[in-house]
mmCIF file with all atom_site columns, C-alpha atoms in Angstrom:
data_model
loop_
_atom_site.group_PDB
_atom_site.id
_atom_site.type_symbol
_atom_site.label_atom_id
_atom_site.label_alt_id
_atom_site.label_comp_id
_atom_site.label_asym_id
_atom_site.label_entity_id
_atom_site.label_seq_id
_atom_site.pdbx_PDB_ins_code
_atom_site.Cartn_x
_atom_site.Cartn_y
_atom_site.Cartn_z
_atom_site.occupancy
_atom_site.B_iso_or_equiv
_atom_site.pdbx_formal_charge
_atom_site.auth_seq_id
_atom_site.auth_comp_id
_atom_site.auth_asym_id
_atom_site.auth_atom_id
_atom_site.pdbx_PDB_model_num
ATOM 1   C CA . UNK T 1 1   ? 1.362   -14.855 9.747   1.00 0.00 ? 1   UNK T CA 1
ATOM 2   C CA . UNK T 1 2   ? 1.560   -18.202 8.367   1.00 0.00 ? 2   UNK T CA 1
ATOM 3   C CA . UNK T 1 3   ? 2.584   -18.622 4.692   1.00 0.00 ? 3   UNK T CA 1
ATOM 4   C CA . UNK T 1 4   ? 1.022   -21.427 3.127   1.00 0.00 ? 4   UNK T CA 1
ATOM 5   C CA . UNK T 1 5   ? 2.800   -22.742 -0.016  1.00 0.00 ? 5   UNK T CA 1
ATOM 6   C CA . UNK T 1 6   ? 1.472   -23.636 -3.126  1.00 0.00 ? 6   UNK T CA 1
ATOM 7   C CA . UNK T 1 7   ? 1.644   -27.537 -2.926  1.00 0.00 ? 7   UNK T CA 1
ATOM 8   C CA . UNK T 1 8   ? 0.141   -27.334 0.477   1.00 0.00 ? 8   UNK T CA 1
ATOM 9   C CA . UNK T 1 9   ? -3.091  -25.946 -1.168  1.00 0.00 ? 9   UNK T CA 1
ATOM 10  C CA . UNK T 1 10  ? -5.673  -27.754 -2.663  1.00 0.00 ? 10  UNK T CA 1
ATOM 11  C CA . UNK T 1 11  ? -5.816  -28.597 -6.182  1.00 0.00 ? 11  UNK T CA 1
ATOM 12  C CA . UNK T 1 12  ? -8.421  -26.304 -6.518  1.00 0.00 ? 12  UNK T CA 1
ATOM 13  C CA . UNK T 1 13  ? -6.756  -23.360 -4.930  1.00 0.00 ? 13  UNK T CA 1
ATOM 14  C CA . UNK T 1 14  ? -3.878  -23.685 -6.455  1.00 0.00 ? 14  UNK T CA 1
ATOM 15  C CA . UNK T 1 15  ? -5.563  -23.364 -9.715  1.00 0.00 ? 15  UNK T CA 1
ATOM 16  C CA . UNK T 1 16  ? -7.629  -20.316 -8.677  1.00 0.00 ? 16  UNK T CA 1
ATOM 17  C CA . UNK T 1 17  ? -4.593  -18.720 -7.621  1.00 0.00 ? 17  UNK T CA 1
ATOM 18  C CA . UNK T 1 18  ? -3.320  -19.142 -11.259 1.00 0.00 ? 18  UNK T CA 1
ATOM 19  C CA . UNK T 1 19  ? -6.027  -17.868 -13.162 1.00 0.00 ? 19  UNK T CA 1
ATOM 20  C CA . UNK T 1 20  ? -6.302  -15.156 -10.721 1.00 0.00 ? 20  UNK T CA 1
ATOM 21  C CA . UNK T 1 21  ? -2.332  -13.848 -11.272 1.00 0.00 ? 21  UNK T CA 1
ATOM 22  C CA . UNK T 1 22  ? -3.075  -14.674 -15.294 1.00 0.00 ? 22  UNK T CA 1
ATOM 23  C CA . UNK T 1 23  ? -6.022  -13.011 -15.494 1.00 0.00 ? 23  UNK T CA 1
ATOM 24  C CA . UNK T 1 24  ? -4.929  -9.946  -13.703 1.00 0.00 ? 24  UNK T CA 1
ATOM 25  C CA . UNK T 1 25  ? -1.268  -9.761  -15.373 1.00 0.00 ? 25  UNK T CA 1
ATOM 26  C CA . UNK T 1 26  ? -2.957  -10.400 -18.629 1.00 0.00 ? 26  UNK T CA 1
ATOM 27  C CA . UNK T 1 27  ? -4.929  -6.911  -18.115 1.00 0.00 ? 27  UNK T CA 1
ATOM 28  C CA . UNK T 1 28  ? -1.706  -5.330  -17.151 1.00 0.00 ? 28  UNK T CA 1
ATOM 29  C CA . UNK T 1 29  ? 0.129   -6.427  -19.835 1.00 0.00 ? 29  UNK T CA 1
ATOM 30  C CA . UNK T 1 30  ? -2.779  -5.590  -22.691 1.00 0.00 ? 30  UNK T CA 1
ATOM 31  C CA . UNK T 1 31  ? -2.951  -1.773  -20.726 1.00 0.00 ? 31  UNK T CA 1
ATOM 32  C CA . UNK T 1 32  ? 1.175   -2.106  -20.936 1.00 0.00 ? 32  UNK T CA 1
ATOM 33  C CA . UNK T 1 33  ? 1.009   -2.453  -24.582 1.00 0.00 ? 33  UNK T CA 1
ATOM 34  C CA . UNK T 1 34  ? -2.232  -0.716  -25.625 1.00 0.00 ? 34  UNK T CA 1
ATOM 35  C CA . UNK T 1 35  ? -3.594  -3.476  -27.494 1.00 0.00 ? 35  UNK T CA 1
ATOM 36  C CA . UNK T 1 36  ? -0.681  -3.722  -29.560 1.00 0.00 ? 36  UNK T CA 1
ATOM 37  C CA . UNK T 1 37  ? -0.932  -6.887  -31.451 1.00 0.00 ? 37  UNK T CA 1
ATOM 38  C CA . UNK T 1 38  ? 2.730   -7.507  -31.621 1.00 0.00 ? 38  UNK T CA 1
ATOM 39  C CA . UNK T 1 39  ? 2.728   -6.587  -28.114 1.00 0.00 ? 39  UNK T CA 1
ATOM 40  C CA . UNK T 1 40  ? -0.151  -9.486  -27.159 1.00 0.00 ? 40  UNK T CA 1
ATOM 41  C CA . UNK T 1 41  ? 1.537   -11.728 -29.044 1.00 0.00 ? 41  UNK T CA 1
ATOM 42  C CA . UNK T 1 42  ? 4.580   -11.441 -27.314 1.00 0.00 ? 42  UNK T CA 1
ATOM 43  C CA . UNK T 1 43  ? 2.561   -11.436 -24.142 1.00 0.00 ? 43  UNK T CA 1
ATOM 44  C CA . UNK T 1 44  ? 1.433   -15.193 -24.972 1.00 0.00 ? 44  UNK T CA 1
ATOM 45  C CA . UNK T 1 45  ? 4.959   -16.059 -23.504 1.00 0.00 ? 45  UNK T CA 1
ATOM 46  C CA . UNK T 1 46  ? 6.098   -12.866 -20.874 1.00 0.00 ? 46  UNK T CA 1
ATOM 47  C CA . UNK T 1 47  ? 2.398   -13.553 -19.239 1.00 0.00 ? 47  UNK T CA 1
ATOM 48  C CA . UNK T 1 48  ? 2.427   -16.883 -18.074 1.00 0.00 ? 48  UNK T CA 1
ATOM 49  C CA . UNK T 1 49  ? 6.335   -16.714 -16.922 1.00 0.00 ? 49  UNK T CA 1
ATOM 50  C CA . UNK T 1 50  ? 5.404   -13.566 -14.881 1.00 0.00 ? 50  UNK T CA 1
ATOM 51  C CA . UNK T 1 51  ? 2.245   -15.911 -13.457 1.00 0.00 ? 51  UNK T CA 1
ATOM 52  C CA . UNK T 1 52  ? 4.968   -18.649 -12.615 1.00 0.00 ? 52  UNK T CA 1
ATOM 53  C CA . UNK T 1 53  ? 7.726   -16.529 -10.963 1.00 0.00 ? 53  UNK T CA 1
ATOM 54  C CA . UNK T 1 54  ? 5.068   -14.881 -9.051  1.00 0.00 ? 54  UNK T CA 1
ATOM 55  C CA . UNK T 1 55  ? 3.877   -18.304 -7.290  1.00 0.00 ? 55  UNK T CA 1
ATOM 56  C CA . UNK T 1 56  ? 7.961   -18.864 -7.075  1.00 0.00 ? 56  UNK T CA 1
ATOM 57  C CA . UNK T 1 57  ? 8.469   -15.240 -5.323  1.00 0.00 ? 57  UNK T CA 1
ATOM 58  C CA . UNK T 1 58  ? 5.653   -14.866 -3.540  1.00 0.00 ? 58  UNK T CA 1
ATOM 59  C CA . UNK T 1 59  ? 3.628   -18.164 -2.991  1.00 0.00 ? 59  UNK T CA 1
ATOM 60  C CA . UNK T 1 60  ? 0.054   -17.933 -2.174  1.00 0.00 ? 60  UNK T CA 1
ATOM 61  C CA . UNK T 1 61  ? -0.560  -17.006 1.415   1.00 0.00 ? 61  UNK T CA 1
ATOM 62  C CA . UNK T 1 62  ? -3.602  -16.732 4.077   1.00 0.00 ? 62  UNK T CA 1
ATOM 63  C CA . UNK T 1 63  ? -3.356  -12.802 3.412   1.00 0.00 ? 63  UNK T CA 1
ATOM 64  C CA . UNK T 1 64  ? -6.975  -12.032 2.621   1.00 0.00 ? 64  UNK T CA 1
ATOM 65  C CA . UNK T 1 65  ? -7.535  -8.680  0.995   1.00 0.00 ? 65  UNK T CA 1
ATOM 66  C CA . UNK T 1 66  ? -11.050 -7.430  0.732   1.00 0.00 ? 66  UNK T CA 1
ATOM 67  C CA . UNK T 1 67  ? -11.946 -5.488  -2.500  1.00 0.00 ? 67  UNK T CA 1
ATOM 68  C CA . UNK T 1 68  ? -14.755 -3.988  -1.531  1.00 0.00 ? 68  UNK T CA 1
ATOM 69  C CA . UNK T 1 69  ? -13.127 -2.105  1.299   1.00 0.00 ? 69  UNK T CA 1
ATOM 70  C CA . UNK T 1 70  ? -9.539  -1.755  -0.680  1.00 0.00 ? 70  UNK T CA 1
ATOM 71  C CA . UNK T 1 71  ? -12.286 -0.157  -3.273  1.00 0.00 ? 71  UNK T CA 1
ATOM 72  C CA . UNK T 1 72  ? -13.603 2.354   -0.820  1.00 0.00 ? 72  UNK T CA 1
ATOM 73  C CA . UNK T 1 73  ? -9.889  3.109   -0.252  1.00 0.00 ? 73  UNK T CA 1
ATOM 74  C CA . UNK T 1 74  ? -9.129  4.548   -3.815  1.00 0.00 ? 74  UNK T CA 1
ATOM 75  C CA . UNK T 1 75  ? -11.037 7.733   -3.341  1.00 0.00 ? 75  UNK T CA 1
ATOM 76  C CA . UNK T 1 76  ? -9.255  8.392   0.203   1.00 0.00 ? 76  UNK T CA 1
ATOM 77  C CA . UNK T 1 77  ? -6.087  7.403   -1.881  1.00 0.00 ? 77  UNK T CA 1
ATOM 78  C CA . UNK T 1 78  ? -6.786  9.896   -4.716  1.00 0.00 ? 78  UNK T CA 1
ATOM 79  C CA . UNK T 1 79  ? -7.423  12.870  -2.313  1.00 0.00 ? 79  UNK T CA 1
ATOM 80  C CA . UNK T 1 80  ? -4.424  12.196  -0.673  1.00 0.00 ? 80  UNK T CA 1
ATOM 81  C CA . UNK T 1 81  ? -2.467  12.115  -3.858  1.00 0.00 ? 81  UNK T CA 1
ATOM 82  C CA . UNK T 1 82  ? -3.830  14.932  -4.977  1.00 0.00 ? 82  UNK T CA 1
ATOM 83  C CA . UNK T 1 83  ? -3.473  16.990  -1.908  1.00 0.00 ? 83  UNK T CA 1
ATOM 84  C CA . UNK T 1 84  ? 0.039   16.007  -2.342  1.00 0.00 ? 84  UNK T CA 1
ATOM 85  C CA . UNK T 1 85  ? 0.537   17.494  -5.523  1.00 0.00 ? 85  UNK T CA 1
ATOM 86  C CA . UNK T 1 86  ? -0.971  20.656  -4.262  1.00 0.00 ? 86  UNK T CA 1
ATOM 87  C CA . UNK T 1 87  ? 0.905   21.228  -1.871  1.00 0.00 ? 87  UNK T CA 1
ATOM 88  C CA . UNK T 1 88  ? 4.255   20.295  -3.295  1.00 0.00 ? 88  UNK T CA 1
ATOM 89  C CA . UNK T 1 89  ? 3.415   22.563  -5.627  1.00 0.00 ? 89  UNK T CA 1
ATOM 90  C CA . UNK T 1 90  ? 2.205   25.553  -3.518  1.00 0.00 ? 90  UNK T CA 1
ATOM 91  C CA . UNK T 1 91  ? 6.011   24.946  -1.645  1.00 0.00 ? 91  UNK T CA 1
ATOM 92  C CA . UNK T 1 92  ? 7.671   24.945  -5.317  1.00 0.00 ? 92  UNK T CA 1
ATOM 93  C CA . UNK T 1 93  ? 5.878   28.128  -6.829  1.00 0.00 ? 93  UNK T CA 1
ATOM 94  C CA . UNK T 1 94  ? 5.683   30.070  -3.254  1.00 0.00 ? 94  UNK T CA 1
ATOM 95  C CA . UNK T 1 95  ? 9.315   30.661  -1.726  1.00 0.00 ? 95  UNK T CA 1
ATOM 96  C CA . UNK T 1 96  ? 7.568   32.114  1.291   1.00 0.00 ? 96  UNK T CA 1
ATOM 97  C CA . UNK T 1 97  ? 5.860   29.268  2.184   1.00 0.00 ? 97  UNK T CA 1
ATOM 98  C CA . UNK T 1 98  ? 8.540   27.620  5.160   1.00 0.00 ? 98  UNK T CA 1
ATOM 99  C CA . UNK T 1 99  ? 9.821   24.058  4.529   1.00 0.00 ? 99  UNK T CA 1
ATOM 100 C CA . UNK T 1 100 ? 11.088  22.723  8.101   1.00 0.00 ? 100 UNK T CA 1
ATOM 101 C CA . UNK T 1 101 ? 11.635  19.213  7.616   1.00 0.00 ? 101 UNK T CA 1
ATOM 102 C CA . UNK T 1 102 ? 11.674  16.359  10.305  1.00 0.00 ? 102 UNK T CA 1
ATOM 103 C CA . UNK T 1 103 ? 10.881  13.139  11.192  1.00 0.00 ? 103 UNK T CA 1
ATOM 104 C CA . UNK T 1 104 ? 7.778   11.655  13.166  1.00 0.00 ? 104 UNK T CA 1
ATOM 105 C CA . UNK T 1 105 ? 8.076   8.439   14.969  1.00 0.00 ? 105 UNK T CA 1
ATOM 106 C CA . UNK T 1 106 ? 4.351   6.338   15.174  1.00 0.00 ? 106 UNK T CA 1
ATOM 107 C CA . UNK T 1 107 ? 4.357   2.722   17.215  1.00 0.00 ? 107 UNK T CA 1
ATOM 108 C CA . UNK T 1 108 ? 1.939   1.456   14.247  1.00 0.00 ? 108 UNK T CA 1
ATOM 109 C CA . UNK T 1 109 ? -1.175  -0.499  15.493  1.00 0.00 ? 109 UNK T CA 1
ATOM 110 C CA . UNK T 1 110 ? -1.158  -2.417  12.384  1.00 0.00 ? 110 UNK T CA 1
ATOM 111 C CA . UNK T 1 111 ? 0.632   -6.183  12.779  1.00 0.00 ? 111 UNK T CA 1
ATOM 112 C CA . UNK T 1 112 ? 3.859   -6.532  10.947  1.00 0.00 ? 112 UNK T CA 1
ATOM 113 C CA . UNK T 1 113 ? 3.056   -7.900  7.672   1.00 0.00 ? 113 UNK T CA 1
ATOM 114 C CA . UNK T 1 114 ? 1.894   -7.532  4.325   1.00 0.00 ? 114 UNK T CA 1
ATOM 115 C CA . UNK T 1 115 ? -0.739  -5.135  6.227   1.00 0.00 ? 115 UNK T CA 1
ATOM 116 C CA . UNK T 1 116 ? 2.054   -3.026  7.315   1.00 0.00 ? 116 UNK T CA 1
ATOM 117 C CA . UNK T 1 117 ? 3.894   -2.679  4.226   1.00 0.00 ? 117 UNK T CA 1
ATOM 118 C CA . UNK T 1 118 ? 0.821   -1.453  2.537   1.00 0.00 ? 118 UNK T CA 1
ATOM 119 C CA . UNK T 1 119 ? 0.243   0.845   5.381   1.00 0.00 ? 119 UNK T CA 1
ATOM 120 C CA . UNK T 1 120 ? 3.484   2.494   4.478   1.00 0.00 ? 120 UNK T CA 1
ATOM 121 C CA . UNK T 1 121 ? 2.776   2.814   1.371   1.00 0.00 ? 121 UNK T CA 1
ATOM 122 C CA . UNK T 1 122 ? -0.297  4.318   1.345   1.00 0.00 ? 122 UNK T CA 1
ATOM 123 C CA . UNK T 1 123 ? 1.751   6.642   4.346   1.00 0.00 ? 123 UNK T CA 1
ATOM 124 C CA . UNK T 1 124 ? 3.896   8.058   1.551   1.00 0.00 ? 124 UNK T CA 1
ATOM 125 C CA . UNK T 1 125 ? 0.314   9.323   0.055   1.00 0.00 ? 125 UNK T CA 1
ATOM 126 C CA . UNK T 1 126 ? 0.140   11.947  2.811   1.00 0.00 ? 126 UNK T CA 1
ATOM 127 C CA . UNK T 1 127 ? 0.768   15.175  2.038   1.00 0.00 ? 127 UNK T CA 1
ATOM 128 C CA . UNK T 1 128 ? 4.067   16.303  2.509   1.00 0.00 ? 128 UNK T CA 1
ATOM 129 C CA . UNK T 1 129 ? 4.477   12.453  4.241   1.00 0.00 ? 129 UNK T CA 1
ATOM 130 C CA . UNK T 1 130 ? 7.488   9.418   2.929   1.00 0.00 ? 130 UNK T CA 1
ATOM 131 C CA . UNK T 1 131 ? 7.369   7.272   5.013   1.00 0.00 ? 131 UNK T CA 1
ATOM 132 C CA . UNK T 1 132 ? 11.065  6.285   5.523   1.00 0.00 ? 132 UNK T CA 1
ATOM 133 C CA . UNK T 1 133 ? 11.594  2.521   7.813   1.00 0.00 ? 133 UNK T CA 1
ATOM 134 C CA . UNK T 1 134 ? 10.263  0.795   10.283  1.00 0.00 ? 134 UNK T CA 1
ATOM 135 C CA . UNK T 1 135 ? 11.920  -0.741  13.352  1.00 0.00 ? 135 UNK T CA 1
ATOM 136 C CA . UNK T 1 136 ? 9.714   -2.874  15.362  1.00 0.00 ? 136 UNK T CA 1
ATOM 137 C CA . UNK T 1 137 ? 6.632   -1.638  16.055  1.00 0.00 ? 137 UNK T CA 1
ATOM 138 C CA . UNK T 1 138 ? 7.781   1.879   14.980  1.00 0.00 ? 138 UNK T CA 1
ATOM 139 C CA . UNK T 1 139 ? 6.940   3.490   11.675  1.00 0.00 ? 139 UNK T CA 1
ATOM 140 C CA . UNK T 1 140 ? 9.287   6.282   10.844  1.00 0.00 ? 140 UNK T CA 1
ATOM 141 C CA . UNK T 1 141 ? 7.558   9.576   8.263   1.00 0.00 ? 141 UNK T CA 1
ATOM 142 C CA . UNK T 1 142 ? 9.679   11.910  6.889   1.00 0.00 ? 142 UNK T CA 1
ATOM 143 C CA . UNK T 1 143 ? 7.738   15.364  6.870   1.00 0.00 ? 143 UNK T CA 1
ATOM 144 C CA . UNK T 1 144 ? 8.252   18.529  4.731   1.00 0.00 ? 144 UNK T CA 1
ATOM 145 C CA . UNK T 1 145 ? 6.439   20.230  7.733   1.00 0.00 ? 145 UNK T CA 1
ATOM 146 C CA . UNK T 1 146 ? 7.258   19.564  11.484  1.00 0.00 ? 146 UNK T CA 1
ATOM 147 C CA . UNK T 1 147 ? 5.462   22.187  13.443  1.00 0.00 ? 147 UNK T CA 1
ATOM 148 C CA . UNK T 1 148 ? 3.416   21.032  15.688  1.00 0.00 ? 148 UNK T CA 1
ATOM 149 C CA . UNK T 1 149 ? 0.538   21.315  13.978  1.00 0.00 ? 149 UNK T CA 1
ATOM 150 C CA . UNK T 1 150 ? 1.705   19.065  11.122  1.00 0.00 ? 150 UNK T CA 1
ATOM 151 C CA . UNK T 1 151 ? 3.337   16.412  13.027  1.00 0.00 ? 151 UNK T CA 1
ATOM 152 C CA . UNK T 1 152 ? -0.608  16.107  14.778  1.00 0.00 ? 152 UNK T CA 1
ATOM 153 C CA . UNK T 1 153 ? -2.227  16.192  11.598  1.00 0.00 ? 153 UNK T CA 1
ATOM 154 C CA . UNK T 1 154 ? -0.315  13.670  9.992   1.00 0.00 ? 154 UNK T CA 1
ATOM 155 C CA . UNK T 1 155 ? -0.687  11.262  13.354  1.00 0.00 ? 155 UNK T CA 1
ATOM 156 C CA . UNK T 1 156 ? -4.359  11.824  12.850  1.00 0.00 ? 156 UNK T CA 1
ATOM 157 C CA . UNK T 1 157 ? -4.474  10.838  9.188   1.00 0.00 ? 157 UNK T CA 1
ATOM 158 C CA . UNK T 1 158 ? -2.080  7.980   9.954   1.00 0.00 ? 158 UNK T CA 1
ATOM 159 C CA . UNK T 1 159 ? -4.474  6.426   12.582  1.00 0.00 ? 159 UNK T CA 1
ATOM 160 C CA . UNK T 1 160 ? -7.313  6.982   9.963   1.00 0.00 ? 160 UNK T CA 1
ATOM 161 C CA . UNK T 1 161 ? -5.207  5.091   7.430   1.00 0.00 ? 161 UNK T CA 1
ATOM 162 C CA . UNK T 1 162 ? -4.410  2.182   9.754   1.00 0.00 ? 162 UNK T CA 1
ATOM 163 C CA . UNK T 1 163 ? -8.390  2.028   10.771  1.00 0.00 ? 163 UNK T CA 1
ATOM 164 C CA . UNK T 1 164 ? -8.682  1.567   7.086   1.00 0.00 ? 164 UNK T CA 1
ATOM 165 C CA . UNK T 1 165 ? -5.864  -0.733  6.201   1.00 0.00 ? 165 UNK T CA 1
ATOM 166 C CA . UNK T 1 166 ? -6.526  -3.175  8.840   1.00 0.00 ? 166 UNK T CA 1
ATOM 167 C CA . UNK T 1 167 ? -10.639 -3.269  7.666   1.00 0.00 ? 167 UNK T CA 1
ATOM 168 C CA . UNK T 1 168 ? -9.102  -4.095  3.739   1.00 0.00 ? 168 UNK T CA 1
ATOM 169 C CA . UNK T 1 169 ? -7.229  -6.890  5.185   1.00 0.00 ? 169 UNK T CA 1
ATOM 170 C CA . UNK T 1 170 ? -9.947  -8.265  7.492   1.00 0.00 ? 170 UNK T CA 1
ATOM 171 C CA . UNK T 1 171 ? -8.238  -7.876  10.283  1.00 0.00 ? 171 UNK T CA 1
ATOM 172 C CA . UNK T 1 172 ? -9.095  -7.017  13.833  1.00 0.00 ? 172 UNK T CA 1
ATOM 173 C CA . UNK T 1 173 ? -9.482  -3.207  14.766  1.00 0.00 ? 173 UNK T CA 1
ATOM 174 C CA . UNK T 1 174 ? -6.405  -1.600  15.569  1.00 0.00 ? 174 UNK T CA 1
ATOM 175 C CA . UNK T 1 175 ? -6.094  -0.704  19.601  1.00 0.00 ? 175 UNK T CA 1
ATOM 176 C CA . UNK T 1 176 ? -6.801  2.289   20.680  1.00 0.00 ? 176 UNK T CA 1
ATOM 177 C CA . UNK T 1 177 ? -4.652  4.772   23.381  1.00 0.00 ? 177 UNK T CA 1
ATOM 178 C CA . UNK T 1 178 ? -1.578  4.475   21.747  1.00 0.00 ? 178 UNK T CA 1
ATOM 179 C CA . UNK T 1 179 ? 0.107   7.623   21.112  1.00 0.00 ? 179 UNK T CA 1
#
């Protein structure tokens, strides 16, 4: 992907870009500090700088995000989390239940990327799922459970995750066939 930089944008981007990173840092901080006033105060200064090393870090790209789909996300997200907990705790409070650890190997359909990254993220989600490196085109989980049955539930959640990453970053469906 091409990374456009800030002075390559339009005035006008360049500005929305801005207010975008200050407005959304600016709700951070406030939920940071819980409406402290000292806290706001002090966020007159820490805001802005955070706005301006942002654009220095990570200049404005053509990534597109869509929030209506990364919206529709947050409920898959939640279960997954959630699902997590359970089952971490099921394996913490129930000796009996078998931990056989191991490692599933995925190509990932999803193009290298900010799209990827966030894939492997939301990965880690899974339950009993971390997802550990990639190498190429390869996307390497760590699972608490590697019987067969796990490692083909988790490659079926992971190709329902990709299907969604790729639609929250407008890009094109991922192939199908691959293993």
């Amino acid at each position: 992907m091409l990374n456009v930089r800030a002075s390559q944008l339009p005035r006008e981007g360049r500005s929305a870009v801005l207010f975008t990173r200050l407005g959304l840092l600016s709700v951070l901080w406030a939920a940071l500090v819980e409406g402290n006033t000292e806290g706001l105060v002090m966020g007159l200064l820490v805001v802005p700088l955070a706005a301006w090393g942002s654009l220095v870090l990570e200049p404005p790209g053509d990534v597109r995000v869509n929030p209506l789909e990364l919206i529709r996300l947050l409920p898959l997200c939640m279960w997954l989390v959630l699902r997590g907990g359970l089952d971490v705790a099921r394996r913490a409070l129930l000796p009996r239940v078998p931990l056989s650890q191991g490692r599933l190997e995925v190509r990932s359909r999803v193009p290298r990327g900010p799209a990827r990254l966030f894939l492997s993220y939301v990965a880690s989600l899974m339950p009993g799922t971390l997802s550990v490196h990639e190498d190429g085109d390869t996307l390497c989980l760590h699972l608490l459970d590697a019987s067969p049955e796990s490692r083909a539930a988790s490659l079926t959640w992971l190709r329902q995750l990709e299907a969604r990453v790729v639609r929250v970053f407008g890009l094109p469906p991922p192939p199908r066939g691959l293993p």
